[in-house]
Coordinates of C-alpha atoms in Angstrom, one line a residue:
X1 CA 321.2 -44.9 79.0
X2 CA 323.8 -43.5 81.3
X3 CA 323.2 -43.5 85.1
X4 CA 322.9 -39.7 85.3
X5 CA 320.5 -39.6 82.3
X6 CA 318.4 -42.2 84.0
X7 CA 318.3 -40.2 87.2
X8 CA 317.3 -37.1 85.3
X9 CA 314.5 -39.1 83.7
X10 CA 313.3 -40.3 87.2
X11 CA 313.2 -36.7 88.3
X12 CA 311.1 -35.8 85.2
X13 CA 313.9 -33.5 83.8
X14 CA 314.6 -33.3 80.0
X15 CA 317.8 -31.3 79.3
X16 CA 317.3 -28.6 76.7
X17 CA 319.7 -28.2 73.8
X18 CA 321.8 -25.2 74.8
X19 CA 321.6 -22.1 72.6
X20 CA 324.7 -20.6 70.9
X21 CA 326.3 -17.8 72.8
X22 CA 325.4 -14.4 71.4
X23 CA 328.6 -12.7 72.7
X24 CA 332.3 -13.4 72.7
X25 CA 332.6 -16.3 75.0
X26 CA 332.2 -20.1 75.0
X27 CA 329.6 -22.0 77.1
X28 CA 332.3 -23.9 79.0
X29 CA 336.1 -24.3 79.2
X30 CA 338.2 -27.2 80.3
X31 CA 341.7 -27.2 81.9
X32 CA 343.0 -30.5 83.0
X33 CA 340.1 -32.4 84.6
X34 CA 338.1 -29.3 85.5
X35 CA 335.3 -27.9 83.3
X36 CA 334.1 -24.3 84.1
X37 CA 330.7 -23.3 82.8
X38 CA 329.9 -19.8 81.7
X39 CA 327.1 -18.1 83.6
X40 CA 323.7 -19.6 82.9
X41 CA 320.3 -18.2 83.6
X42 CA 316.7 -19.5 84.0
X43 CA 315.6 -19.7 80.4
X44 CA 313.1 -22.2 79.2
X45 CA 312.8 -22.4 75.3
X46 CA 314.8 -19.2 75.0
X47 CA 312.6 -17.1 77.4
X48 CA 313.4 -16.2 81.0
X49 CA 311.0 -18.0 83.3
X50 CA 311.1 -15.0 85.7
X51 CA 312.6 -11.5 85.6
X52 CA 313.2 -9.1 88.4
X53 CA 314.6 -8.8 91.9
X54 CA 314.3 -11.0 94.9
X55 CA 312.9 -9.0 97.7
X56 CA 310.6 -7.0 95.3
X57 CA 309.1 -8.8 92.3
X58 CA 310.0 -12.3 93.3
X59 CA 309.6 -14.6 96.3
X60 CA 312.3 -16.8 97.7
X61 CA 310.3 -19.8 96.3
X62 CA 310.3 -18.3 92.8
X63 CA 314.0 -17.6 93.2
X64 CA 314.5 -21.3 94.1
X65 CA 312.6 -22.4 91.0
X66 CA 314.8 -20.1 88.9
X67 CA 318.0 -21.5 90.5
X68 CA 316.7 -25.0 89.8
X69 CA 316.1 -24.2 86.1
X70 CA 319.5 -22.5 85.9
X71 CA 321.1 -25.7 87.1
X72 CA 319.2 -27.7 84.4
X73 CA 320.6 -25.3 81.9
X74 CA 324.1 -25.7 83.3
X75 CA 323.7 -29.5 83.1
X76 CA 322.6 -29.1 79.4
X77 CA 325.8 -27.2 78.6
X78 CA 327.9 -29.9 80.3
X79 CA 326.0 -32.7 78.5
X80 CA 326.6 -30.9 75.1
X81 CA 330.3 -30.6 75.9
X82 CA 331.0 -33.9 77.6
X83 CA 328.6 -36.1 75.6
X84 CA 327.9 -38.1 78.7
X85 CA 327.1 -36.7 82.2
X86 CA 328.5 -40.0 83.7
X87 CA 331.9 -38.4 83.0
X88 CA 331.2 -36.0 85.9
X89 CA 333.3 -37.1 88.9
X90 CA 332.2 -34.3 91.2
X91 CA 330.6 -31.0 91.3
X92 CA 333.4 -28.9 92.8
X93 CA 332.0 -25.4 93.1
X94 CA 328.7 -23.5 92.5
X95 CA 329.0 -19.7 92.1
X96 CA 325.5 -18.2 92.3
X97 CA 324.4 -14.6 91.8
X98 CA 321.0 -13.4 92.9
X99 CA 319.4 -10.2 91.6
X100 CA 318.5 -8.6 94.9
X101 CA 317.0 -5.5 96.4
X102 CA 319.1 -3.6 99.0
X103 CA 318.5 -5.4 102.3
X104 CA 317.7 -8.8 100.9
X105 CA 319.9 -11.3 102.6
X106 CA 318.3 -14.6 101.7
X107 CA 320.6 -15.5 98.8
X108 CA 321.7 -18.8 100.4
X109 CA 318.0 -19.9 100.5
X110 CA 317.6 -19.0 96.8
X111 CA 320.7 -21.0 95.8
X112 CA 319.4 -24.0 97.7
X113 CA 317.1 -24.6 94.7
X114 CA 320.2 -25.2 92.7
X115 CA 322.3 -27.1 95.3
X116 CA 319.5 -29.5 96.2
X117 CA 319.0 -30.4 92.6
X118 CA 322.7 -31.2 92.1
X119 CA 322.6 -33.5 95.1
X120 CA 319.4 -35.2 93.8
X121 CA 321.1 -35.8 90.5
X122 CA 324.6 -36.8 91.5
X123 CA 324.2 -37.9 95.1
X124 CA 327.3 -37.4 97.3
X125 CA 329.3 -36.3 94.2
X126 CA 326.8 -33.4 93.8
X127 CA 327.8 -31.9 97.2
X128 CA 329.9 -28.8 96.5
X129 CA 331.5 -25.6 97.8
X130 CA 329.2 -22.6 97.1
X131 CA 329.1 -18.9 97.1
X132 CA 325.7 -17.1 97.0
X133 CA 326.2 -13.4 96.2
X134 CA 323.6 -10.7 96.0
X135 CA 323.9 -8.2 93.1
X136 CA 322.1 -5.0 92.1
X137 CA 321.2 -6.5 88.7
X138 CA 322.0 -9.3 86.3
X139 CA 321.9 -9.5 82.5
X140 CA 318.4 -9.2 80.9
X141 CA 317.2 -8.8 84.6
X142 CA 317.3 -12.5 85.2
X143 CA 316.9 -13.3 88.9
X144 CA 319.7 -15.8 89.1
X145 CA 322.9 -16.6 87.3
X146 CA 325.1 -19.6 88.1
X147 CA 328.5 -20.9 87.2
X148 CA 329.8 -24.4 87.9
X149 CA 333.2 -25.9 88.3
X150 CA 333.0 -29.6 87.7
X151 CA 335.7 -32.4 87.9
X152 CA 335.4 -34.8 84.9
X153 CA 337.0 -38.1 83.8
X154 CA 338.1 -39.0 80.3

């Protein structure tokens, strides 16, 4: 068992098998030693764990849970592509979108649910640059969408 798979097991996380894209894109794309994931959401077994806006239907804590699940889904895409998460050298960048009401300004707190998990899984190599952006809506009314840029080794 790889080091990262063992760490996920210690955290009680089982990575799902990623679904096939329903539209004209691929789950991730590699150029050189960087892998870019497509935006992921907070689905569990094909269903969104939450829908709605932060600042209205959802609390910051629920947003953090959604962000954490979204990172689990990002890791599942990476695992399917790489075969072994030990190939991850570093999480370079997290781009996070938060479905927010006007006036909601706590997007960074929501994205900490994702960032904290990356550090728990990858340690120092999980520390990353980040943007946390509020948006008026997201596909299927998911509360959170996240993209990663990851440095990998052969």
